[in-house]
Coordinates of C-alpha atoms and ligand atoms in Angstrom, one line a residue:
X1 CA -17.5 -104.4 68.4
X2 CA -18.4 -102.1 65.6
X3 CA -17.6 -103.2 62.1
X4 CA -15.2 -100.3 61.5
X5 CA -13.1 -101.2 64.6
X6 CA -12.8 -104.9 63.5
X7 CA -11.4 -103.9 60.2
X8 CA -8.9 -101.5 61.9
X9 CA -7.7 -104.2 64.2
X10 CA -7.4 -106.7 61.4
X11 CA -5.3 -104.2 59.4
X12 CA -3.1 -103.5 62.5
X13 CA -2.5 -107.2 62.9
X14 CA -1.0 -107.3 59.4
X15 CA 0.8 -103.9 59.5
X16 CA 2.6 -104.5 62.8
X17 CA 4.4 -107.7 61.6
X18 CA 5.3 -106.1 58.3
X19 CA 7.3 -103.5 60.3
X20 CA 8.4 -105.9 63.1
X21 CA 9.9 -108.6 60.7
X22 CA 12.3 -106.3 58.8
X23 CA 13.3 -104.5 62.0
X24 CA 13.9 -107.9 63.6
X25 CA 16.0 -109.0 60.6
X26 CA 18.0 -105.8 60.7
X27 CA 18.7 -106.3 64.4
X28 CA 19.7 -109.9 63.8
X29 CA 22.1 -108.7 61.1
X30 CA 23.7 -106.1 63.3
X31 CA 24.0 -108.4 66.2
X32 CA 25.6 -111.2 64.2
X33 CA 27.9 -108.9 62.2
X34 CA 29.2 -106.7 65.0
X35 CA 28.4 -108.6 68.2
X36 CA 29.2 -112.2 67.1
X37 CA 31.7 -111.2 64.4
X38 CA 30.0 -113.3 61.7
X39 CA 31.0 -112.0 58.2
X40 CA 31.8 -113.1 54.7
X41 CA 35.3 -114.2 53.9
X42 CA 37.0 -111.1 52.6
X43 CA 40.3 -110.3 50.9
X44 CA 43.2 -111.3 53.1
X45 CA 45.9 -110.0 50.9
X46 CA 46.9 -109.2 47.3
X47 CA 49.3 -111.1 45.1
X48 CA 50.5 -110.7 41.5
X49 CA 48.6 -113.5 39.7
X50 CA 51.4 -113.9 37.2
X51 CA 54.0 -114.5 39.9
X52 CA 52.2 -116.9 42.2
X53 CA 54.7 -119.7 41.6
X54 CA 57.5 -117.3 42.7
X55 CA 55.7 -115.7 45.6
X56 CA 56.0 -117.1 49.2
X57 CA 54.2 -119.1 50.6
X58 CA 52.6 -120.2 47.3
X59 CA 55.9 -121.1 45.7
X60 CA 55.8 -124.2 47.9
X61 CA 52.2 -125.3 48.1
X62 CA 51.6 -127.8 50.8
X63 CA 50.7 -128.4 54.4
X64 CA 52.7 -127.1 57.3
X65 CA 52.2 -127.7 61.0
X66 CA 52.4 -124.3 62.6
X67 CA 51.6 -125.4 66.2
X68 CA 50.4 -128.5 67.9
X69 CA 47.1 -129.4 66.3
X70 CA 47.2 -126.4 64.0
X71 CA 48.0 -126.7 60.3
X72 CA 48.4 -124.2 57.5
X73 CA 47.6 -125.2 54.0
X74 CA 49.2 -123.0 51.3
X75 CA 47.1 -123.8 48.3
X76 CA 47.1 -122.7 44.7
X77 CA 44.1 -123.2 42.4
X78 CA 44.6 -123.5 38.7
X79 CA 42.7 -125.0 35.8
X80 CA 41.8 -127.7 36.8
X81 CA 43.4 -128.7 40.0
X82 CA 44.3 -127.7 43.6
X83 CA 47.8 -127.9 44.8
X84 CA 48.0 -129.7 47.2
X85 CA 45.1 -131.8 46.3
X86 CA 45.4 -134.2 49.2
X87 CA 45.8 -133.0 52.7
X88 CA 46.3 -135.3 55.7
X89 CA 45.8 -134.2 59.2
X90 CA 45.0 -136.0 62.5
X91 CA 41.5 -135.7 63.9
X92 CA 41.0 -132.7 66.1
X93 CA 43.1 -130.4 63.9
X94 CA 42.4 -126.9 63.0
X95 CA 43.4 -126.2 59.5
X96 CA 44.0 -122.7 58.1
X97 CA 43.6 -122.5 54.4
X98 CA 45.4 -119.8 52.4
X99 CA 44.6 -120.0 48.8
X100 CA 45.0 -118.0 45.6
X101 CA 44.4 -118.6 41.9
X102 CA 47.1 -118.8 39.2
X103 CA 44.6 -118.1 36.4
X104 CA 40.8 -117.7 36.5
X105 CA 38.1 -117.6 39.2
X106 CA 37.9 -120.7 41.2
X107 CA 36.1 -121.7 44.4
X108 CA 37.1 -123.6 47.5
X109 CA 34.3 -125.6 49.1
X110 CA 34.6 -128.2 51.8
X111 CA 31.2 -129.4 52.8
X112 CA 30.5 -130.3 56.5
X113 CA 33.1 -128.0 57.9
X114 CA 31.8 -124.7 56.5
X115 CA 34.7 -123.7 54.2
X116 CA 33.3 -121.8 51.3
X117 CA 35.4 -119.1 49.7
X118 CA 36.0 -117.8 46.2
X119 CA 39.6 -118.1 45.0
X120 CA 40.3 -115.1 42.7
X121 CA 43.4 -114.3 40.7
X122 CA 45.2 -111.4 42.5
X123 CA 43.7 -112.1 45.9
X124 CA 44.6 -114.3 48.8
X125 CA 41.6 -116.1 50.4
X126 CA 41.6 -117.4 53.9
X127 CA 39.3 -119.9 55.6
X128 CA 39.7 -122.1 58.6
X129 CA 38.1 -125.3 59.8
X130 CA 38.3 -127.8 62.6
X131 CA 38.3 -131.4 61.6
X132 CA 37.1 -133.5 64.5
X133 CA 35.8 -136.5 62.8
X134 CA 38.1 -138.9 61.0
X135 CA 37.2 -139.5 57.4
X136 CA 37.5 -138.1 54.0
X137 CA 36.3 -134.6 53.2
X138 CA 36.0 -133.6 49.5
X139 CA 37.5 -130.3 48.4
X140 CA 35.4 -128.9 45.6
X141 CA 35.8 -126.1 43.1
X142 CA 32.4 -124.5 43.1
X143 CA 33.0 -121.6 40.7
X144 CA 32.7 -122.5 37.0
X145 CA 36.2 -122.3 35.7
X146 CA 36.1 -123.9 32.3
X147 CA 35.5 -127.1 30.4
X148 CA 36.9 -129.4 33.1
X149 CA 35.5 -127.5 36.1
X150 CA 33.6 -130.6 37.3
X151 CA 36.9 -132.5 37.6
X152 CA 38.6 -130.0 39.8
X153 CA 38.6 -131.5 43.3
X154 CA 40.8 -132.7 46.1
X155 CA 40.4 -134.2 49.5
X156 CA 41.2 -133.8 53.2
X157 CA 42.0 -137.0 54.9
X158 CA 41.4 -136.8 58.6
X159 CA 43.2 -139.7 60.3
X160 CA 42.1 -141.1 63.7
X161 CA 44.4 -140.3 66.5
X162 CA 46.8 -143.1 67.3
Ligands
CUA1 CU1 38.1 -124.4 39.4 CU2 35.8 -124.7 38.8

């Protein structure tokens, strides 16, 4: 092969992936977003942040069984706690979290079950998770919310089926 041709092929070997990789990423993004419905948690509703304590369902924070094996958690976040901060469900439950903030920006993170949302004043956040394995799952505030941010936590206790 002539030297000029070799250089051309070498350039082509670099140029093609530099187009193919971003195109592949874009395709993956479109397929997961529109085909598989994977998207970031969005705003599920609005609420007056000054009236959270009087607004249903956040006037009665807690855990409610909405169907067999389905639980709804109505949760408020405030400096520096979650209400409720301890949630008990049997193994195999699906838990729907509805959360809002009474004051500043908080986060709601439950590792191992893929719950990761911001909890903002004025907005209602939603996330759901299935708890198959018995054990204790920490609930963590992962948005800096002030001097005692690191103490803001709770837990989900998943009980073995009797
Ligand atoms: Cu709430 Cu950090």
